[in-house]
mmCIF file of C-alpha atoms in Angstrom:
data_model
loop_
_atom_site.group_PDB
_atom_site.id
_atom_site.type_symbol
_atom_site.label_atom_id
_atom_site.label_comp_id
_atom_site.label_asym_id
_atom_site.label_seq_id
_atom_site.Cartn_x
_atom_site.Cartn_y
_atom_site.Cartn_z
ATOM 1 C CA MET A 1 3.499 5.136 30.905
ATOM 2 C CA SER A 2 -0.053 5.867 31.946
ATOM 3 C CA THR A 3 -1.050 8.351 34.605
ATOM 4 C CA THR A 4 -2.263 5.467 36.821
ATOM 5 C CA GLY A 5 1.268 4.137 37.147
ATOM 6 C CA HIS A 6 0.918 0.885 35.234
ATOM 7 C CA GLN A 7 2.502 0.274 31.866
ATOM 8 C CA ARG A 8 -0.027 0.870 29.120
ATOM 9 C CA ARG A 9 -0.992 -2.336 27.283
ATOM 10 C CA ILE A 10 -2.123 -2.109 23.683
ATOM 11 C CA ALA A 11 -3.181 -4.780 21.211
ATOM 12 C CA VAL A 12 -2.529 -4.253 17.515
ATOM 13 C CA VAL A 13 -4.708 -6.406 15.273
ATOM 14 C CA GLY A 14 -2.863 -7.053 12.007
ATOM 15 C CA ALA A 15 0.771 -8.055 11.423
ATOM 16 C CA GLY A 16 1.376 -6.302 8.109
ATOM 17 C CA MET A 17 3.555 -3.264 7.474
ATOM 18 C CA VAL A 18 1.072 -0.807 9.012
ATOM 19 C CA GLY A 19 0.264 -2.874 12.098
ATOM 20 C CA LEU A 20 3.843 -3.842 12.913
ATOM 21 C CA SER A 21 5.110 -0.297 12.312
ATOM 22 C CA THR A 22 2.502 1.032 14.731
ATOM 23 C CA ALA A 23 3.464 -1.616 17.276
ATOM 24 C CA TRP A 24 7.186 -0.849 16.885
ATOM 25 C CA PHE A 25 6.751 2.900 17.381
ATOM 26 C CA LEU A 26 4.376 2.382 20.326
ATOM 27 C CA GLN A 27 7.121 0.236 21.818
ATOM 28 C CA GLU A 28 9.533 3.153 21.321
ATOM 29 C CA ARG A 29 7.244 5.191 23.584
ATOM 30 C CA GLY A 30 7.262 2.667 26.402
ATOM 31 C CA VAL A 31 4.045 0.828 25.631
ATOM 32 C CA ASP A 32 3.604 -2.933 26.197
ATOM 33 C CA VAL A 33 2.340 -4.145 22.798
ATOM 34 C CA THR A 34 0.883 -7.434 21.605
ATOM 35 C CA VAL A 35 0.275 -8.008 17.887
ATOM 36 C CA LEU A 36 -2.432 -10.463 16.818
ATOM 37 C CA ASP A 37 -2.967 -11.788 13.309
ATOM 38 C CA ARG A 38 -5.440 -14.346 12.024
ATOM 39 C CA LYS A 39 -2.747 -15.713 9.704
ATOM 40 C CA ASP A 40 0.954 -14.863 9.710
ATOM 41 C CA VAL A 41 3.321 -11.905 9.608
ATOM 42 C CA ALA A 42 2.981 -10.158 6.220
ATOM 43 C CA ALA A 43 0.243 -12.599 5.165
ATOM 44 C CA GLY A 44 -1.967 -9.904 3.604
ATOM 45 C CA SER A 45 -1.052 -7.274 1.027
ATOM 46 C CA SER A 46 2.402 -6.716 2.571
ATOM 47 C CA TRP A 47 4.154 -9.789 1.139
ATOM 48 C CA GLY A 48 3.853 -9.878 -2.649
ATOM 49 C CA ASN A 49 3.541 -6.243 -3.672
ATOM 50 C CA ALA A 50 6.101 -4.288 -5.651
ATOM 51 C CA GLY A 51 7.897 -2.992 -2.555
ATOM 52 C CA TRP A 52 8.226 0.575 -3.817
ATOM 53 C CA LEU A 53 9.040 3.360 -1.364
ATOM 54 C CA THR A 54 7.918 6.166 -3.602
ATOM 55 C CA PRO A 55 6.529 9.131 -1.664
ATOM 56 C CA GLY A 56 7.264 11.264 -4.719
ATOM 57 C CA ILE A 57 4.443 9.548 -6.632
ATOM 58 C CA SER A 58 2.186 8.500 -3.729
ATOM 59 C CA THR A 59 -0.994 10.037 -5.049
ATOM 60 C CA PRO A 60 -4.755 9.513 -4.548
ATOM 61 C CA LEU A 61 -6.045 6.412 -6.300
ATOM 62 C CA PRO A 62 -9.281 8.067 -7.533
ATOM 63 C CA GLU A 63 -8.081 10.176 -10.473
ATOM 64 C CA PRO A 64 -9.586 11.455 -13.716
ATOM 65 C CA ALA A 65 -7.657 8.852 -15.747
ATOM 66 C CA VAL A 66 -9.597 6.063 -14.044
ATOM 67 C CA LEU A 67 -12.865 7.377 -15.481
ATOM 68 C CA LYS A 68 -11.439 7.187 -18.999
ATOM 69 C CA TYR A 69 -11.513 3.395 -18.893
ATOM 70 C CA GLY A 70 -15.288 3.385 -19.147
ATOM 71 C CA ILE A 71 -17.734 0.687 -18.075
ATOM 72 C CA ARG A 72 -16.872 -1.728 -20.884
ATOM 73 C CA ALA A 73 -13.164 -1.584 -20.108
ATOM 74 C CA VAL A 74 -13.412 -2.159 -16.350
ATOM 75 C CA LEU A 75 -15.649 -5.190 -16.916
ATOM 76 C CA SER A 76 -12.975 -6.847 -19.080
ATOM 77 C CA PRO A 77 -10.829 -9.421 -17.220
ATOM 78 C CA SER A 78 -7.779 -8.155 -19.117
ATOM 79 C CA SER A 79 -8.243 -4.533 -18.011
ATOM 80 C CA PRO A 80 -5.647 -3.225 -15.525
ATOM 81 C CA VAL A 81 -8.590 -1.872 -13.511
ATOM 82 C CA TYR A 82 -11.152 -4.669 -13.223
ATOM 83 C CA VAL A 83 -14.591 -4.776 -11.630
ATOM 84 C CA PRO A 84 -16.353 -8.141 -11.954
ATOM 85 C CA PRO A 85 -20.092 -7.870 -12.645
ATOM 86 C CA THR A 86 -21.762 -7.710 -9.239
ATOM 87 C CA ALA A 87 -25.019 -7.063 -7.457
ATOM 88 C CA ASN A 88 -23.227 -6.442 -4.149
ATOM 89 C CA PRO A 89 -24.785 -3.170 -2.904
ATOM 90 C CA ARG A 90 -21.774 -2.303 -0.734
ATOM 91 C CA LEU A 91 -19.369 -2.600 -3.670
ATOM 92 C CA ILE A 92 -21.722 -0.621 -5.911
ATOM 93 C CA ARG A 93 -21.888 2.189 -3.336
ATOM 94 C CA PHE A 94 -18.106 2.168 -3.030
ATOM 95 C CA LEU A 95 -17.582 2.366 -6.789
ATOM 96 C CA THR A 96 -20.150 5.160 -7.126
ATOM 97 C CA SER A 97 -18.382 7.196 -4.454
ATOM 98 C CA PHE A 98 -14.978 6.333 -5.973
ATOM 99 C CA ALA A 99 -16.171 7.699 -9.334
ATOM 100 C CA ARG A 100 -17.411 10.905 -7.685
ATOM 101 C CA HIS A 101 -13.947 11.445 -6.245
ATOM 102 C CA SER A 102 -12.185 10.803 -9.584
ATOM 103 C CA THR A 103 -12.206 14.444 -10.641
ATOM 104 C CA ALA A 104 -9.361 16.911 -10.988
ATOM 105 C CA SER A 105 -10.550 19.139 -8.141
ATOM 106 C CA ARG A 106 -11.055 16.281 -5.667
ATOM 107 C CA TRP A 107 -7.736 14.723 -6.697
ATOM 108 C CA LYS A 108 -6.022 18.030 -5.851
ATOM 109 C CA THR A 109 -7.729 18.227 -2.464
ATOM 110 C CA ALA A 110 -6.664 14.684 -1.636
ATOM 111 C CA MET A 111 -3.141 15.296 -2.933
ATOM 112 C CA ASP A 112 -2.801 18.336 -0.665
ATOM 113 C CA ALA A 113 -3.777 16.090 2.246
ATOM 114 C CA LEU A 114 -1.170 13.430 1.383
ATOM 115 C CA VAL A 115 1.841 15.709 0.907
ATOM 116 C CA PRO A 116 2.627 16.217 4.636
ATOM 117 C CA ILE A 117 2.641 12.495 5.476
ATOM 118 C CA ASN A 118 4.529 11.700 2.253
ATOM 119 C CA ARG A 119 7.333 13.964 3.482
ATOM 120 C CA THR A 120 7.719 11.829 6.599
ATOM 121 C CA ALA A 121 7.758 8.478 4.767
ATOM 122 C CA LEU A 122 11.464 7.899 4.167
ATOM 123 C CA PRO A 123 12.597 9.390 7.513
ATOM 124 C CA ALA A 124 10.326 6.837 9.232
ATOM 125 C CA PHE A 125 12.172 4.015 7.446
ATOM 126 C CA ASP A 126 15.457 5.554 8.590
ATOM 127 C CA ALA A 127 14.172 5.575 12.180
ATOM 128 C CA LEU A 128 13.385 1.855 11.929
ATOM 129 C CA ALA A 129 16.894 1.163 10.624
ATOM 130 C CA ASP A 130 18.444 3.240 13.407
ATOM 131 C CA GLY A 131 16.340 1.291 15.922
ATOM 132 C CA GLY A 132 17.555 -2.137 14.836
ATOM 133 C CA VAL A 133 15.452 -3.291 11.869
ATOM 134 C CA GLU A 134 18.179 -5.125 9.975
ATOM 135 C CA VAL A 135 16.720 -5.421 6.468
ATOM 136 C CA GLY A 136 17.288 -2.010 4.965
ATOM 137 C CA THR A 137 15.977 -0.018 2.038
ATOM 138 C CA ARG A 138 17.646 0.248 -1.357
ATOM 139 C CA THR A 139 18.070 3.503 -3.230
ATOM 140 C CA ALA A 140 16.440 3.517 -6.660
ATOM 141 C CA ASN A 141 18.926 5.684 -8.543
ATOM 142 C CA ASP A 142 17.568 4.632 -11.934
ATOM 143 C CA PHE A 143 13.832 4.217 -11.408
ATOM 144 C CA ILE A 144 12.478 4.134 -14.973
ATOM 145 C CA ALA A 145 8.909 4.834 -16.116
ATOM 146 C CA ALA A 146 8.785 3.531 -19.700
ATOM 147 C CA TYR A 147 6.428 4.241 -22.604
ATOM 148 C CA ARG A 148 5.777 3.365 -26.197
ATOM 149 C CA THR A 149 4.498 6.820 -27.167
ATOM 150 C CA GLU A 150 5.206 10.396 -26.218
ATOM 151 C CA SER A 151 1.505 11.036 -25.610
ATOM 152 C CA ASP A 152 1.477 8.235 -23.004
ATOM 153 C CA ARG A 153 4.423 9.862 -21.269
ATOM 154 C CA GLU A 154 2.593 13.191 -21.148
ATOM 155 C CA VAL A 155 0.056 11.670 -18.747
ATOM 156 C CA LEU A 156 2.657 11.121 -16.014
ATOM 157 C CA LEU A 157 4.410 14.386 -16.828
ATOM 158 C CA ASP A 158 1.170 16.239 -16.255
ATOM 159 C CA GLU A 159 0.653 14.400 -12.970
ATOM 160 C CA LEU A 160 4.217 15.174 -11.866
ATOM 161 C CA GLU A 161 3.578 18.869 -12.451
ATOM 162 C CA HIS A 162 0.431 18.686 -10.321
ATOM 163 C CA ILE A 163 2.382 16.819 -7.637
ATOM 164 C CA LYS A 164 5.027 19.549 -7.584
ATOM 165 C CA ALA A 165 2.321 22.222 -7.505
ATOM 166 C CA ALA A 166 0.903 20.560 -4.374
ATOM 167 C CA GLY A 167 4.277 21.108 -2.700
ATOM 168 C CA GLN A 168 5.672 17.599 -2.923
ATOM 169 C CA ASP A 169 9.324 17.236 -3.857
ATOM 170 C CA ILE A 170 9.898 14.983 -6.865
ATOM 171 C CA GLY A 171 12.885 15.095 -9.175
ATOM 172 C CA PHE A 172 12.802 13.546 -12.643
ATOM 173 C CA GLU A 173 14.522 13.547 -16.017
ATOM 174 C CA LEU A 174 13.076 12.955 -19.483
ATOM 175 C CA ILE A 175 15.122 10.391 -21.393
ATOM 176 C CA SER A 176 14.886 8.546 -24.702
ATOM 177 C CA GLY A 177 14.076 4.880 -25.148
ATOM 178 C CA SER A 178 17.667 4.139 -26.163
ATOM 179 C CA ARG A 179 18.994 5.870 -23.037
ATOM 180 C CA ALA A 180 16.498 3.913 -20.924
ATOM 181 C CA ARG A 181 17.825 0.652 -22.432
ATOM 182 C CA GLU A 182 21.393 1.675 -21.618
ATOM 183 C CA ILE A 183 20.331 2.079 -17.995
ATOM 184 C CA THR A 184 18.006 -0.944 -17.943
ATOM 185 C CA PRO A 185 18.799 -3.557 -20.634
ATOM 186 C CA ALA A 186 15.635 -5.490 -19.709
ATOM 187 C CA LEU A 187 13.589 -2.911 -21.662
ATOM 188 C CA SER A 188 12.641 -3.881 -25.217
ATOM 189 C CA ASP A 189 12.919 -1.848 -28.399
ATOM 190 C CA GLU A 190 9.224 -0.976 -28.101
ATOM 191 C CA VAL A 191 10.123 1.499 -25.373
ATOM 192 C CA ASN A 192 10.632 4.831 -27.130
ATOM 193 C CA TYR A 193 10.225 7.335 -24.296
ATOM 194 C CA ALA A 194 10.947 7.259 -20.572
ATOM 195 C CA ILE A 195 11.166 9.243 -17.358
ATOM 196 C CA ARG A 196 13.882 8.645 -14.790
ATOM 197 C CA LEU A 197 12.561 9.346 -11.300
ATOM 198 C CA GLU A 198 14.917 10.538 -8.566
ATOM 199 C CA GLY A 199 15.036 10.187 -4.797
ATOM 200 C CA GLN A 200 12.925 7.037 -4.397
ATOM 201 C CA ARG A 201 13.743 3.680 -2.793
ATOM 202 C CA PHE A 202 12.530 0.061 -2.741
ATOM 203 C CA ILE A 203 12.555 -3.041 -0.560
ATOM 204 C CA ASP A 204 11.760 -6.735 -0.594
ATOM 205 C CA PRO A 205 8.505 -6.194 1.318
ATOM 206 C CA GLY A 206 8.154 -9.698 2.749
ATOM 207 C CA ALA A 207 11.729 -9.741 4.030
ATOM 208 C CA PHE A 208 11.403 -6.232 5.419
ATOM 209 C CA VAL A 209 8.184 -6.923 7.342
ATOM 210 C CA ASP A 210 9.694 -10.148 8.710
ATOM 211 C CA SER A 211 12.711 -8.135 9.892
ATOM 212 C CA LEU A 212 10.399 -5.556 11.462
ATOM 213 C CA ALA A 213 8.636 -8.341 13.365
ATOM 214 C CA THR A 214 11.995 -9.766 14.478
ATOM 215 C CA SER A 215 13.098 -6.368 15.803
ATOM 216 C CA PHE A 216 9.785 -5.872 17.591
ATOM 217 C CA ARG A 217 10.066 -9.286 19.269
ATOM 218 C CA ALA A 218 13.711 -8.726 20.219
ATOM 219 C CA ARG A 219 12.674 -5.632 22.152
ATOM 220 C CA GLY A 220 10.075 -7.559 24.151
ATOM 221 C CA GLY A 221 7.048 -7.364 21.875
ATOM 222 C CA VAL A 222 4.736 -10.317 21.368
ATOM 223 C CA VAL A 223 3.435 -11.420 17.953
ATOM 224 C CA ARG A 224 0.750 -14.104 18.043
ATOM 225 C CA GLU A 225 -0.010 -15.634 14.665
ATOM 226 C CA GLY A 226 -3.074 -17.684 13.830
ATOM 227 C CA VAL A 227 -5.235 -15.801 16.342
ATOM 228 C CA ARG A 228 -8.612 -14.546 15.131
ATOM 229 C CA VAL A 229 -10.227 -11.507 16.774
ATOM 230 C CA ASP A 230 -13.975 -12.087 16.741
ATOM 231 C CA ASP A 231 -15.181 -9.115 18.770
ATOM 232 C CA VAL A 232 -13.950 -5.790 20.107
ATOM 233 C CA ASP A 233 -15.769 -4.299 23.108
ATOM 234 C CA SER A 234 -14.776 -0.837 24.285
ATOM 235 C CA ARG A 235 -15.329 -0.090 27.944
ATOM 236 C CA GLY A 236 -14.481 2.954 30.002
ATOM 237 C CA THR A 237 -11.511 1.273 31.607
ATOM 238 C CA GLY A 238 -10.187 -0.431 28.488
ATOM 239 C CA VAL A 239 -10.946 -2.794 25.645
ATOM 240 C CA VAL A 240 -12.027 -6.413 25.764
ATOM 241 C CA LEU A 241 -11.118 -8.620 22.804
ATOM 242 C CA THR A 242 -12.837 -11.926 22.187
ATOM 243 C CA THR A 243 -10.319 -14.009 20.263
ATOM 244 C CA SER A 244 -10.088 -17.592 19.083
ATOM 245 C CA GLU A 245 -7.973 -18.190 22.197
ATOM 246 C CA GLY A 246 -10.267 -16.554 24.747
ATOM 247 C CA VAL A 247 -11.109 -13.177 26.275
ATOM 248 C CA GLU A 248 -8.288 -10.629 26.585
ATOM 249 C CA ARG A 249 -8.137 -7.159 28.137
ATOM 250 C CA TYR A 250 -6.039 -4.196 27.027
ATOM 251 C CA ASP A 251 -5.990 -0.443 27.572
ATOM 252 C CA ASP A 252 -6.338 0.243 23.821
ATOM 253 C CA VAL A 253 -6.601 -1.590 20.537
ATOM 254 C CA VAL A 254 -5.393 -0.617 17.063
ATOM 255 C CA LEU A 255 -7.270 -2.174 14.145
ATOM 256 C CA ALA A 256 -4.784 -2.529 11.267
ATOM 257 C CA THR A 257 -6.447 -5.331 9.347
ATOM 258 C CA GLY A 258 -6.120 -3.910 5.849
ATOM 259 C CA ALA A 259 -8.983 -4.674 3.483
ATOM 260 C CA TRP A 260 -10.923 -6.281 6.363
ATOM 261 C CA ILE A 261 -10.820 -3.192 8.590
ATOM 262 C CA SER A 262 -14.427 -2.116 8.010
ATOM 263 C CA ARG A 263 -15.783 -5.326 9.497
ATOM 264 C CA GLN A 264 -14.976 -4.171 13.035
ATOM 265 C CA ALA A 265 -14.267 -0.455 12.636
ATOM 266 C CA ARG A 266 -17.841 0.099 11.434
ATOM 267 C CA ASP A 267 -19.061 -0.664 14.947
ATOM 268 C CA PHE A 268 -17.084 2.322 16.221
ATOM 269 C CA GLY A 269 -18.425 4.978 13.867
ATOM 270 C CA VAL A 270 -16.031 4.508 10.942
ATOM 271 C CA ARG A 271 -18.290 5.011 7.947
ATOM 272 C CA VAL A 272 -15.553 5.432 5.329
ATOM 273 C CA PRO A 273 -15.752 2.141 3.419
ATOM 274 C CA VAL A 274 -12.529 0.203 2.932
ATOM 275 C CA GLN A 275 -12.717 -1.992 -0.167
ATOM 276 C CA ALA A 276 -10.251 -4.598 -1.394
ATOM 277 C CA GLY A 277 -8.391 -3.445 -4.502
ATOM 278 C CA ARG A 278 -6.581 -6.674 -5.219
ATOM 279 C CA GLY A 279 -3.162 -6.733 -6.824
ATOM 280 C CA TYR A 280 -1.357 -9.690 -8.425
ATOM 281 C CA SER A 281 2.332 -10.530 -8.744
ATOM 282 C CA PHE A 282 4.842 -13.238 -9.638
ATOM 283 C CA SER A 283 8.602 -13.484 -10.102
ATOM 284 C CA VAL A 284 10.567 -14.430 -13.223
ATOM 285 C CA PRO A 285 14.227 -14.901 -14.217
ATOM 286 C CA VAL A 286 15.921 -12.067 -16.085
ATOM 287 C CA ASP A 287 19.180 -12.015 -18.054
ATOM 288 C CA THR A 288 20.296 -8.669 -16.634
ATOM 289 C CA VAL A 289 18.744 -7.825 -13.275
ATOM 290 C CA PRO A 290 17.833 -4.121 -13.149
ATOM 291 C CA THR A 291 19.357 -2.061 -10.355
ATOM 292 C CA SER A 292 16.076 -0.194 -9.778
ATOM 293 C CA PRO A 293 12.348 -0.673 -10.396
ATOM 294 C CA ILE A 294 10.692 -0.379 -13.801
ATOM 295 C CA TYR A 295 7.225 1.091 -14.235
ATOM 296 C CA PHE A 296 4.934 0.776 -17.253
ATOM 297 C CA PRO A 297 2.269 3.354 -16.334
ATOM 298 C CA ALA A 298 0.111 2.904 -19.435
ATOM 299 C CA GLN A 299 -0.171 -0.817 -18.654
ATOM 300 C CA ARG A 300 -0.155 -0.284 -14.866
ATOM 301 C CA VAL A 301 2.594 -2.885 -14.468
ATOM 302 C CA ALA A 302 5.336 -2.572 -11.855
ATOM 303 C CA CYS A 303 8.630 -4.509 -11.883
ATOM 304 C CA THR A 304 11.052 -4.758 -8.961
ATOM 305 C CA PRO A 305 14.433 -6.537 -8.760
ATOM 306 C CA LEU A 306 14.436 -9.013 -5.868
ATOM 307 C CA GLY A 307 17.618 -11.070 -5.673
ATOM 308 C CA ASP A 308 18.288 -12.693 -9.052
ATOM 309 C CA ARG A 309 14.673 -12.432 -10.225
ATOM 310 C CA LEU A 310 12.237 -9.754 -11.247
ATOM 311 C CA ARG A 311 8.931 -9.357 -9.432
ATOM 312 C CA VAL A 312 6.198 -8.316 -11.863
ATOM 313 C CA ALA A 313 3.039 -6.854 -10.326
ATOM 314 C CA GLY A 314 -0.133 -5.187 -11.478
ATOM 315 C CA MET A 315 -3.936 -5.048 -11.588
ATOM 316 C CA MET A 316 -6.515 -3.233 -9.497
ATOM 317 C CA GLU A 317 -9.304 -5.736 -9.013
ATOM 318 C CA PHE A 318 -12.265 -4.600 -6.914
ATOM 319 C CA ARG A 319 -13.732 -7.748 -5.396
ATOM 320 C CA ASP A 320 -13.994 -9.724 -2.150
ATOM 321 C CA PRO A 321 -10.616 -9.873 -0.365
ATOM 322 C CA ASP A 322 -10.998 -13.583 0.368
ATOM 323 C CA ALA A 323 -11.671 -14.609 -3.258
ATOM 324 C CA ASP A 324 -9.248 -17.066 -4.834
ATOM 325 C CA LEU A 325 -6.431 -16.020 -7.151
ATOM 326 C CA ASP A 326 -7.810 -15.582 -10.680
ATOM 327 C CA SER A 327 -5.293 -16.860 -13.258
ATOM 328 C CA ARG A 328 -6.785 -14.541 -15.900
ATOM 329 C CA ARG A 329 -5.273 -11.575 -14.037
ATOM 330 C CA ILE A 330 -1.821 -13.167 -14.140
ATOM 331 C CA LYS A 331 -2.234 -13.695 -17.880
ATOM 332 C CA ALA A 332 -3.320 -10.070 -18.329
ATOM 333 C CA ILE A 333 -0.134 -8.841 -16.637
ATOM 334 C CA VAL A 334 2.015 -11.208 -18.721
ATOM 335 C CA ASP A 335 0.362 -10.083 -21.967
ATOM 336 C CA ALA A 336 0.810 -6.414 -21.059
ATOM 337 C CA ALA A 337 4.456 -6.741 -20.032
ATOM 338 C CA ARG A 338 5.769 -9.190 -22.642
ATOM 339 C CA PRO A 339 6.229 -6.717 -25.547
ATOM 340 C CA LEU A 340 8.018 -4.207 -23.317
ATOM 341 C CA LEU A 341 10.622 -6.499 -21.757
ATOM 342 C CA ARG A 342 13.497 -8.539 -23.182
ATOM 343 C CA GLY A 343 15.719 -11.158 -21.611
ATOM 344 C CA VAL A 344 12.858 -11.925 -19.227
ATOM 345 C CA ASP A 345 11.239 -15.373 -19.187
ATOM 346 C CA LEU A 346 7.634 -14.540 -18.346
ATOM 347 C CA ASP A 347 6.668 -18.202 -18.684
ATOM 348 C CA ASP A 348 8.991 -19.312 -15.864
ATOM 349 C CA ARG A 349 6.829 -17.844 -13.127
ATOM 350 C CA LYS A 350 7.172 -18.496 -9.406
ATOM 351 C CA ASP A 351 5.317 -17.166 -6.359
ATOM 352 C CA GLU A 352 2.096 -16.288 -8.151
ATOM 353 C CA TRP A 353 0.240 -14.197 -5.568
ATOM 354 C CA VAL A 354 -2.795 -12.029 -4.970
ATOM 355 C CA GLY A 355 -3.124 -9.530 -2.135
ATOM 356 C CA SER A 356 -5.874 -7.141 -1.126
ATOM 357 C CA ARG A 357 -4.923 -3.491 -0.964
ATOM 358 C CA PRO A 358 -7.272 -1.544 1.358
ATOM 359 C CA CYS A 359 -8.814 1.254 -0.734
ATOM 360 C CA THR A 360 -11.093 4.140 0.258
ATOM 361 C CA PRO A 361 -13.394 6.044 -2.135
ATOM 362 C CA ASP A 362 -11.661 9.389 -1.516
ATOM 363 C CA GLY A 363 -8.133 7.954 -1.805
ATOM 364 C CA LEU A 364 -7.171 8.873 1.764
ATOM 365 C CA PRO A 365 -6.380 6.435 4.576
ATOM 366 C CA VAL A 366 -8.236 6.207 7.866
ATOM 367 C CA ILE A 367 -5.819 6.796 10.755
ATOM 368 C CA GLY A 368 -6.717 7.738 14.309
ATOM 369 C CA SER A 369 -9.250 7.250 17.083
ATOM 370 C CA THR A 370 -12.859 6.235 16.597
ATOM 371 C CA PHE A 371 -15.832 7.393 18.674
ATOM 372 C CA ALA A 372 -14.455 5.021 21.317
ATOM 373 C CA PRO A 373 -11.251 6.839 22.357
ATOM 374 C CA ASN A 374 -9.442 3.585 23.146
ATOM 375 C CA VAL A 375 -10.195 2.020 19.739
ATOM 376 C CA HIS A 376 -7.941 3.256 16.935
ATOM 377 C CA VAL A 377 -7.703 2.369 13.249
ATOM 378 C CA ALA A 378 -4.861 2.459 10.736
ATOM 379 C CA GLY A 379 -5.516 1.466 7.146
ATOM 380 C CA GLY A 380 -7.020 2.332 3.808
ATOM 381 C CA HIS A 381 -3.732 3.378 2.167
ATOM 382 C CA GLY A 382 -4.601 1.873 -1.200
ATOM 383 C CA MET A 383 -1.411 1.273 -3.171
ATOM 384 C CA TRP A 384 0.786 3.095 -0.659
ATOM 385 C CA GLY A 385 0.611 0.984 2.501
ATOM 386 C CA ILE A 386 4.241 -0.080 2.165
ATOM 387 C CA THR A 387 5.471 3.450 1.463
ATOM 388 C CA LEU A 388 3.409 5.080 4.223
ATOM 389 C CA GLY A 389 3.222 2.230 6.761
ATOM 390 C CA PRO A 390 6.132 3.322 8.986
ATOM 391 C CA ALA A 391 5.106 7.002 8.825
ATOM 392 C CA THR A 392 1.569 6.009 9.772
ATOM 393 C CA GLY A 393 2.803 3.939 12.702
ATOM 394 C CA ARG A 394 5.089 6.678 13.940
ATOM 395 C CA LEU A 395 2.405 9.377 13.816
ATOM 396 C CA LEU A 396 -0.355 7.184 15.234
ATOM 397 C CA ALA A 397 1.855 6.105 18.129
ATOM 398 C CA GLU A 398 2.469 9.772 18.899
ATOM 399 C CA SER A 399 -1.265 10.462 18.788
ATOM 400 C CA ILE A 400 -2.171 7.535 21.050
ATOM 401 C CA VAL A 401 0.475 8.243 23.683
ATOM 402 C CA THR A 402 0.194 12.044 23.798
ATOM 403 C CA GLY A 403 -3.524 12.406 23.092
ATOM 404 C CA THR A 404 -2.751 15.043 20.466
ATOM 405 C CA THR A 405 -3.330 14.435 16.762
ATOM 406 C CA PRO A 406 -0.277 15.344 14.624
ATOM 407 C CA ARG A 407 -1.191 17.764 11.842
ATOM 408 C CA GLU A 408 -0.185 15.178 9.231
ATOM 409 C CA LEU A 409 -3.042 12.922 10.404
ATOM 410 C CA VAL A 410 -5.818 15.507 10.565
ATOM 411 C CA PRO A 411 -7.139 14.827 6.997
ATOM 412 C CA PHE A 412 -7.337 11.094 7.722
ATOM 413 C CA ASN A 413 -9.831 11.283 10.590
ATOM 414 C CA PRO A 414 -11.631 7.909 10.546
ATOM 415 C CA LEU A 415 -14.896 9.655 11.494
ATOM 416 C CA ARG A 416 -14.857 12.057 8.533
#
């Protein structure tokens, strides 16, 4: 409740994992919350991603390995990291800054910043379950990272050691290709080395976010789909939103619009650029459905069991978030995954999808208040918006209601 005696009213713009988690945890603190989305619940990057809840490997996207691709590689449509030729000055500035942050020392600094919020990730999912979100998480007891060569496996092993050195808890076991196939028969004979990761989870992200929205509504929250927010005007007594349905007034607003966040946050002093890093996915039938996710790090392909099918996801495509799905990216994922899987019909694809992950050049999200104290932002998580969405919402709700920034959010100051 506010000090003036009326119930605080907050609008959250964006009905993905981050926006709805923030709304849900604000609701927990007695706030009257309305969620607005220009499309639908989970319409952005929340629906078709791999659904991994993997705080143990939630690391900064800018890393030294990215630089090894080289200019020729990233310009190839088949590359797992793809940058289409462009003269867009904003994208060029983003990529230049991204490259500057892809060093070992800057990766370590960013990793140190992520460890505290990573530790709160799974407990935040447990809080949602305890509060009535019915679709739960699944434990990934046999999460397999699979490789052709031992030298490929050394890359992740080295990263895991750096993760542990930063103070993040991550358990793992080195196993052979044959042992990996015993655990996960969908792996082909080309897999010779593997790592079994411990203590991670996964979800069907679309179903989970829908369940989160259902819980939020059941507790009195309002979700309005198909409503475009055209303007945000901060005033001393509150915030005025100009939407496709008219003018609306709230005490605060949270901008959680993913890859589109810069379009309005820029007006409030947020200079950290948020660029779309688009990911692709589809689902296919599989003879033996794995019990846990499969990761092919060298190919940057992620596989997740969802019902009786396998979701296959990959690519990091830096381009406009509203661009159409490019079928060449789907083909690139298929070509990369085909030799490493068996009993999987990669030609019987359904739900081909592209979603825009919100990426920042330093690999850290933007979470907190802007220069207008009643305008807040939550986004820029890169590949980890599903993993860190509930933790972000929980911590940001605390910050908004108490006026005190939790220590976990300090490195993510939107005005940095």
